[in-house]
mmCIF file of C-alpha atoms in Angstrom:
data_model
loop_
_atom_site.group_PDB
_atom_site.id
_atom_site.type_symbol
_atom_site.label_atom_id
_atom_site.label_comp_id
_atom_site.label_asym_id
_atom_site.label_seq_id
_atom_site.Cartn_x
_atom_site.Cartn_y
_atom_site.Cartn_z
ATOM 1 C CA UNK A 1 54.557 -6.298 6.270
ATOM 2 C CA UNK A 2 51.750 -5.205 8.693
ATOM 3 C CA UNK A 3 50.689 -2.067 6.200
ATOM 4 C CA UNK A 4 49.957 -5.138 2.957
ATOM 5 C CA UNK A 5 48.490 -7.836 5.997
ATOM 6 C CA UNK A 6 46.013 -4.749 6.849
ATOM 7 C CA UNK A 7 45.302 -4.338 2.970
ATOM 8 C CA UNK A 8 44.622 -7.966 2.565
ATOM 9 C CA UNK A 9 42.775 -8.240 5.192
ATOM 10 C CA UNK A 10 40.785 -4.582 3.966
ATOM 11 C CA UNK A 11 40.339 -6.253 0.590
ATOM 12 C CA UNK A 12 38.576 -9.605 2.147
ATOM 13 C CA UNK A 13 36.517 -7.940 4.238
ATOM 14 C CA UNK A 14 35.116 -5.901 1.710
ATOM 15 C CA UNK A 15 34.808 -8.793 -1.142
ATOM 16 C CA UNK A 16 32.842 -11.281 1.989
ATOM 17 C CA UNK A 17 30.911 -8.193 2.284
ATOM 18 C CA UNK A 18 29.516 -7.949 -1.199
ATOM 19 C CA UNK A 19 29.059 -11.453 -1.218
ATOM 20 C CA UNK A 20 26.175 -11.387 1.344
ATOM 21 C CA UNK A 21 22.501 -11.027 -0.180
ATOM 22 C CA UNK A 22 21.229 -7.276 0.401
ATOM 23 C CA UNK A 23 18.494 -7.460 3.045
ATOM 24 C CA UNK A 24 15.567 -4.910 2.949
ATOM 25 C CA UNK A 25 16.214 -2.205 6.109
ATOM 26 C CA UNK A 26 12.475 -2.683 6.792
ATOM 27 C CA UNK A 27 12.281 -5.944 9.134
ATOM 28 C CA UNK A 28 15.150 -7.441 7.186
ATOM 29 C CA UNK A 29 12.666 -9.204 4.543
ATOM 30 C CA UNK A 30 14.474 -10.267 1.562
ATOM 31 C CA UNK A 31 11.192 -11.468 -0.173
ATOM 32 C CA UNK A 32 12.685 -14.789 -1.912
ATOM 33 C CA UNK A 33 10.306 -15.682 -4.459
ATOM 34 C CA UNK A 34 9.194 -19.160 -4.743
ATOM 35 C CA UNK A 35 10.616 -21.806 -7.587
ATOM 36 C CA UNK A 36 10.202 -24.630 -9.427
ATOM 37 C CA UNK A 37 8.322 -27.585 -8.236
ATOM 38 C CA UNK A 38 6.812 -25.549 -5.491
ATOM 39 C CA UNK A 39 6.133 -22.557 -7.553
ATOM 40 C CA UNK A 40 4.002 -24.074 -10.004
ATOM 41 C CA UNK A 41 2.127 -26.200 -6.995
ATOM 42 C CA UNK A 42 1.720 -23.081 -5.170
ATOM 43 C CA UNK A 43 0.148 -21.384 -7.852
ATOM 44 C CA UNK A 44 -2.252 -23.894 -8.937
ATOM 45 C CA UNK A 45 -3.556 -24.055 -5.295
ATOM 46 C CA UNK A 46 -4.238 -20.398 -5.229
ATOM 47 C CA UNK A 47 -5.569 -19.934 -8.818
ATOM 48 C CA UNK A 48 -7.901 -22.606 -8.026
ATOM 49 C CA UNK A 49 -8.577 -21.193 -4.313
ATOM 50 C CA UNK A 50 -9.737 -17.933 -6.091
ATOM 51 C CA UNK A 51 -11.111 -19.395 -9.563
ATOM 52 C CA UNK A 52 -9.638 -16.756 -12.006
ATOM 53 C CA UNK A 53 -6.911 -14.193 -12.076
ATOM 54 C CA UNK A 54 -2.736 -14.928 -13.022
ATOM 55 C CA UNK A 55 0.161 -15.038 -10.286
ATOM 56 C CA UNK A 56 1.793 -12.118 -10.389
ATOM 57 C CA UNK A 57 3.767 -12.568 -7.453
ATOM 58 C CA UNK A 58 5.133 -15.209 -4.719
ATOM 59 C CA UNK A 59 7.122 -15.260 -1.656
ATOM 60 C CA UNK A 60 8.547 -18.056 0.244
ATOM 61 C CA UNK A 61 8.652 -17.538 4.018
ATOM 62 C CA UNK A 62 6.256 -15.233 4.902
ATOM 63 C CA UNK A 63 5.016 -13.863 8.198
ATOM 64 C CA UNK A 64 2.232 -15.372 8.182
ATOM 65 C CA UNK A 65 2.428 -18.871 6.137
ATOM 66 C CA UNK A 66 5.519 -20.710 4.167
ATOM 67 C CA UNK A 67 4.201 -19.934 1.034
ATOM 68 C CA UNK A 68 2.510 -16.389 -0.356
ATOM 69 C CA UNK A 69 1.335 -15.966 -3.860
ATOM 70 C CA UNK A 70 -0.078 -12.807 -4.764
ATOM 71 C CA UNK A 71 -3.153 -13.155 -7.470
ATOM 72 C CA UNK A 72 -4.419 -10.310 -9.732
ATOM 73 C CA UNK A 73 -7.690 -10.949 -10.779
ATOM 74 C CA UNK A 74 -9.822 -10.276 -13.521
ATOM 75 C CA UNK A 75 -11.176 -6.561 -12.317
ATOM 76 C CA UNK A 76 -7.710 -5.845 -11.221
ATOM 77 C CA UNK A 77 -8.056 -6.539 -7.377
ATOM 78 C CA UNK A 78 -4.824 -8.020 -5.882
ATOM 79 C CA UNK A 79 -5.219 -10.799 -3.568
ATOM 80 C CA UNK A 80 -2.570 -12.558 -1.663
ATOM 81 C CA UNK A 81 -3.016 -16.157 -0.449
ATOM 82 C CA UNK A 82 -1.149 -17.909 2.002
ATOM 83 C CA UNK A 83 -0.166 -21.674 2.097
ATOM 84 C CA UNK A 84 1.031 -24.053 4.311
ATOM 85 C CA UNK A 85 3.988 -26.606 3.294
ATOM 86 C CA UNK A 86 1.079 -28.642 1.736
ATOM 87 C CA UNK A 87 0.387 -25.867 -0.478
ATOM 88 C CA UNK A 88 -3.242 -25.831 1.295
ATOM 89 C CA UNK A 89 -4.934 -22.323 1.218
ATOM 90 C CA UNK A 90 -4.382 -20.856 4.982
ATOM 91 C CA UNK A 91 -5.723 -17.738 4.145
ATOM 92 C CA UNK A 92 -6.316 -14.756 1.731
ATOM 93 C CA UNK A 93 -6.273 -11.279 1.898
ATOM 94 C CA UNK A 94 -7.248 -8.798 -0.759
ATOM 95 C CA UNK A 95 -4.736 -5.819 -0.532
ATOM 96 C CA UNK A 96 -5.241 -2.299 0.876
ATOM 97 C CA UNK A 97 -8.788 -3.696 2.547
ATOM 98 C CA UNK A 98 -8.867 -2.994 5.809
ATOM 99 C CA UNK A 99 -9.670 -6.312 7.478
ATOM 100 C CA UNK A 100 -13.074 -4.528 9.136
ATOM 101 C CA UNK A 101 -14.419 -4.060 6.147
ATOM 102 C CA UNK A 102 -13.889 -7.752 4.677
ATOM 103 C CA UNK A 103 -15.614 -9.136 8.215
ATOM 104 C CA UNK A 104 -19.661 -8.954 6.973
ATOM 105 C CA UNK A 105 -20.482 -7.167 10.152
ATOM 106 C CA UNK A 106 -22.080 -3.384 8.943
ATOM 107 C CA UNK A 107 -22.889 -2.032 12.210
#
């Protein structure tokens, strides 16, 4: 009776186990995109915020606002802007520019 209990027991743990979302290894992001209602407010804020380009990618919960949405533009250029639960632009960055050279100041 113990050896089956053990193998039941074996069988749940492993089936709870598959059940749980994966998580990334790096900082345990799981990058949950953003959906409907929100989704299509979020991505009218930051098309208009920037003026051109197409969403090509959105996360809810990000480090450094609720809402990211990551914009290619026109020439290519990937920009991410972040939103507040308002869907009000917080910020922007344009990936892989260092922030030093995005500042105006050419010492």
């Amino acid at each position: 009776m113990q050896k089956r209990t053990k193998i039941i027991i074996g069988a749940a743990v492993v089936a709870v186990a598959a059940a749980i979302p994966t998580v990334a290894i790096a900082g345990g992001d799981t990058d949950t995109p953003i959906t409907g209602e929100a989704l299509e407010k979020a991505s009218k804020a930051a098309l208009d915020y920037l003026g051109e380009g197409r969403v090509t990618d959105t996360e809810v919960g990000d480090e450094e606002s609720l809402y990211e949405v990551e914009v290619t533009l026109n020439d290519g250029t990937e920009v991410d802007v972040q939103l507040d639960e308002n869907f009000v632009v917080v910020g922007s960055e344009v990936e892989g520019v260092d922030q030093d050279e995005t500042d105006g100041d050419n010492d």
